[in-house]
Amino acid sequence: VALLSTCFWPWMFKNGGFKFFVKFCEKLGVPWPVGKYPEGTDEKDIEELVSRLQQMVEDAVAAIPDTVDLTLLEAKATGELPQERLINLCNREMSKAITSQTLTTEIVDGGSRAAAQTHEKKSGENQKADRSLISDTYNELFAWITKVNFPGDVAPPTYSYVDKKRTQLQRR
């Protein structure tokens, strides 16, 4: 639970960021049709023009009288968008919380050997901690099952991980 609690806020912000990112992509990816009308045009005619422009966005086609002035405005963006930066930041933070390392999430152009060795060591420590947590949980479960099903002082079975590398080295 504690591990996932550190991911809660990045996950919330990421989901909120996606909502606005999708809206932004819609606005950025679709040209904005602008219809011009002469001053003094009836409200009904203006509503009709707006309706046709909306249909044009949905259907990507339009048939308009030659008296209507229509232009398409296109949005331009360069570089990484703020929404994209937010989503990438949240992904990195959640990844660091779960894997306890940054090498695979943050070093984009290449990493150093020292960083790789440090992360490999940290990964091994995390694996040992995970194994210990699982072993403790299994052993507690076995103790309960033994206590419920076998009266008296019966020792419960125990669970432990066997390190394959250590076993292979001992055999040599």
GROMACS .gro file of C-alpha atoms in nm:
model
  172
    1VAL     CA    1   0.000   0.000   0.000
    2ALA     CA    2   0.278   0.245   0.088
    3LEU     CA    3   0.443   0.190  -0.249
    4LEU     CA    4   0.129   0.270  -0.444
    5SER     CA    5   0.046   0.567  -0.220
    6THR     CA    6   0.356   0.739  -0.357
    7CYS     CA    7   0.209   0.696  -0.705
    8PHE     CA    8  -0.131   0.846  -0.621
    9TRP     CA    9  -0.064   1.214  -0.697
   10PRO     CA   10   0.144   1.154  -1.011
   11TRP     CA   11  -0.134   0.925  -1.133
   12MET     CA   12  -0.402   1.188  -1.057
   13PHE     CA   13  -0.208   1.467  -1.229
   14LYS     CA   14  -0.128   1.241  -1.523
   15ASN     CA   15  -0.496   1.158  -1.574
   16GLY     CA   16  -0.587   1.527  -1.550
   17GLY     CA   17  -0.303   1.608  -1.785
   18PHE     CA   18  -0.431   1.354  -2.039
   19LYS     CA   19  -0.772   1.519  -2.037
   20PHE     CA   20  -0.626   1.858  -2.126
   21PHE     CA   21  -0.366   1.704  -2.358
   22VAL     CA   22  -0.640   1.540  -2.566
   23LYS     CA   23  -0.834   1.867  -2.582
   24PHE     CA   24  -0.518   2.051  -2.684
   25CYS     CA   25  -0.438   1.790  -2.952
   26GLU     CA   26  -0.790   1.825  -3.089
   27LYS     CA   27  -0.750   2.200  -3.110
   28LEU     CA   28  -0.398   2.180  -3.247
   29GLY     CA   29  -0.468   1.904  -3.498
   30VAL     CA   30  -0.786   2.042  -3.650
   31PRO     CA   31  -0.784   2.378  -3.830
   32TRP     CA   32  -1.033   2.629  -3.693
   33PRO     CA   33  -1.284   2.736  -3.957
   34VAL     CA   34  -1.368   3.104  -3.940
   35GLY     CA   35  -1.672   3.227  -4.129
   36LYS     CA   36  -1.712   3.601  -4.182
   37TYR     CA   37  -2.047   3.769  -4.231
   38PRO     CA   38  -2.138   4.128  -4.312
   39GLU     CA   39  -2.234   4.359  -4.032
   40GLY     CA   40  -2.608   4.366  -3.971
   41THR     CA   41  -2.660   4.000  -4.064
   42ASP     CA   42  -2.965   3.838  -3.902
   43GLU     CA   43  -2.905   3.625  -3.594
   44LYS     CA   44  -3.068   3.332  -3.773
   45ASP     CA   45  -2.818   3.355  -4.061
   46ILE     CA   46  -2.526   3.374  -3.815
   47GLU     CA   47  -2.651   3.062  -3.636
   48GLU     CA   48  -2.681   2.886  -3.972
   49LEU     CA   49  -2.320   2.980  -4.057
   50VAL     CA   50  -2.197   2.853  -3.719
   51SER     CA   51  -2.392   2.530  -3.768
   52ARG     CA   52  -2.232   2.479  -4.111
   53LEU     CA   53  -1.886   2.548  -3.968
   54GLN     CA   54  -1.946   2.289  -3.694
   55GLN     CA   55  -2.055   2.036  -3.955
   56MET     CA   56  -1.745   2.120  -4.155
   57VAL     CA   57  -1.525   2.033  -3.856
   58GLU     CA   58  -1.709   1.705  -3.797
   59ASP     CA   59  -1.742   1.598  -4.161
   60ALA     CA   60  -1.438   1.774  -4.312
   61VAL     CA   61  -1.650   1.898  -4.605
   62ALA     CA   62  -1.850   2.213  -4.667
   63ALA     CA   63  -2.075   2.365  -4.929
   64ILE     CA   64  -2.112   2.738  -4.882
   65PRO     CA   65  -2.237   3.024  -5.095
   66ASP     CA   66  -1.970   3.225  -5.274
   67THR     CA   67  -2.073   3.530  -5.073
   68VAL     CA   68  -1.944   3.374  -4.748
   69ASP     CA   69  -1.582   3.444  -4.660
   70LEU     CA   70  -1.429   3.129  -4.509
   71THR     CA   71  -1.074   3.088  -4.378
   72LEU     CA   72  -0.901   2.809  -4.188
   73LEU     CA   73  -0.671   2.901  -3.902
   74GLU     CA   74  -0.405   2.648  -3.807
   75ALA     CA   75  -0.239   2.630  -3.467
   76LYS     CA   76   0.135   2.581  -3.461
   77ALA     CA   77   0.334   2.435  -3.173
   78THR     CA   78   0.704   2.364  -3.139
   79GLY     CA   79   0.897   2.166  -2.883
   80GLU     CA   80   0.754   1.950  -2.609
   81LEU     CA   81   0.406   2.060  -2.508
   82PRO     CA   82   0.339   2.143  -2.140
   83GLN     CA   83   0.079   1.867  -2.117
   84GLU     CA   84   0.321   1.615  -2.265
   85ARG     CA   85   0.591   1.728  -2.019
   86LEU     CA   86   0.347   1.679  -1.730
   87ILE     CA   87   0.252   1.329  -1.844
   88ASN     CA   88   0.618   1.229  -1.895
   89LEU     CA   89   0.711   1.368  -1.552
   90CYS     CA   90   0.430   1.172  -1.386
   91ASN     CA   91   0.537   0.853  -1.568
   92ARG     CA   92   0.896   0.897  -1.448
   93GLU     CA   93   0.789   0.963  -1.088
   94MET     CA   94   0.568   0.654  -1.077
   95SER     CA   95   0.841   0.444  -1.237
   96LYS     CA   96   1.095   0.562  -0.981
   97ALA     CA   97   0.853   0.486  -0.697
   98ILE     CA   98   0.799   0.132  -0.821
   99THR     CA   99   1.149   0.040  -0.944
  100SER     CA  100   1.356   0.263  -0.709
  101GLN     CA  101   1.582   0.367  -0.994
  102THR     CA  102   1.610   0.624  -1.267
  103LEU     CA  103   1.843   0.473  -1.525
  104THR     CA  104   1.572   0.323  -1.741
  105THR     CA  105   1.340   0.622  -1.706
  106GLU     CA  106   1.554   0.934  -1.711
  107ILE     CA  107   1.882   0.887  -1.892
  108VAL     CA  108   1.762   0.932  -2.248
  109ASP     CA  109   2.075   0.971  -2.459
  110GLY     CA  110   2.287   0.714  -2.278
  111GLY     CA  111   2.399   0.629  -1.930
  112SER     CA  112   2.726   0.593  -1.758
  113ARG     CA  113   2.869   0.261  -1.649
  114ALA     CA  114   2.878   0.376  -1.285
  115ALA     CA  115   2.509   0.461  -1.297
  116ALA     CA  116   2.431   0.121  -1.448
  117GLN     CA  117   2.630  -0.060  -1.177
  118THR     CA  118   2.463   0.143  -0.902
  119HIS     CA  119   2.119   0.066  -1.040
  120GLU     CA  120   2.201  -0.302  -1.078
  121LYS     CA  121   2.301  -0.314  -0.711
  122LYS     CA  122   1.983  -0.129  -0.609
  123SER     CA  123   1.775  -0.365  -0.820
  124GLY     CA  124   1.930  -0.662  -0.640
  125GLU     CA  125   1.851  -0.503  -0.303
  126ASN     CA  126   1.491  -0.447  -0.410
  127GLN     CA  127   1.461  -0.808  -0.523
  128LYS     CA  128   1.591  -0.930  -0.186
  129ALA     CA  129   1.345  -0.706  -0.002
  130ASP     CA  130   1.059  -0.829  -0.221
  131ARG     CA  131   1.156  -1.192  -0.160
  132SER     CA  132   1.175  -1.131   0.213
  133LEU     CA  133   0.832  -0.967   0.218
  134ILE     CA  134   0.677  -1.255   0.024
  135SER     CA  135   0.850  -1.518   0.240
  136ASP     CA  136   0.729  -1.348   0.559
  137THR     CA  137   0.373  -1.335   0.425
  138TYR     CA  138   0.376  -1.702   0.322
  139ASN     CA  139   0.524  -1.807   0.656
  140GLU     CA  140   0.260  -1.612   0.848
  141LEU     CA  141  -0.011  -1.773   0.635
  142PHE     CA  142   0.137  -2.122   0.691
  143ALA     CA  143   0.146  -2.059   1.067
  144TRP     CA  144  -0.225  -1.968   1.070
  145ILE     CA  145  -0.320  -2.269   0.857
  146THR     CA  146  -0.117  -2.502   1.080
  147LYS     CA  147  -0.265  -2.355   1.400
  148VAL     CA  148  -0.623  -2.394   1.271
  149ASN     CA  149  -0.584  -2.742   1.121
  150PHE     CA  150  -0.340  -2.918   1.355
  151PRO     CA  151  -0.396  -2.917   1.730
  152GLY     CA  152  -0.102  -2.905   1.966
  153ASP     CA  153   0.250  -2.787   1.910
  154VAL     CA  154   0.297  -2.869   1.540
  155ALA     CA  155   0.565  -2.664   1.365
  156PRO     CA  156   0.437  -2.499   1.048
  157PRO     CA  157   0.624  -2.540   0.720
  158THR     CA  158   0.848  -2.252   0.623
  159TYR     CA  159   0.899  -2.085   0.290
  160SER     CA  160   1.223  -1.931   0.167
  161TYR     CA  161   1.368  -1.836  -0.168
  162VAL     CA  162   1.669  -2.021  -0.297
  163ASP     CA  163   1.923  -1.797  -0.468
  164LYS     CA  164   2.010  -1.981  -0.790
  165LYS     CA  165   2.343  -1.801  -0.833
  166ARG     CA  166   2.456  -1.888  -0.480
  167THR     CA  167   2.346  -2.252  -0.524
  168GLN     CA  168   2.538  -2.284  -0.851
  169LEU     CA  169   2.851  -2.134  -0.694
  170GLN     CA  170   2.830  -2.377  -0.401
  171ARG     CA  171   2.806  -2.675  -0.638
  172ARG     CA  172   3.134  -2.584  -0.810
   0.00000   0.00000   0.00000
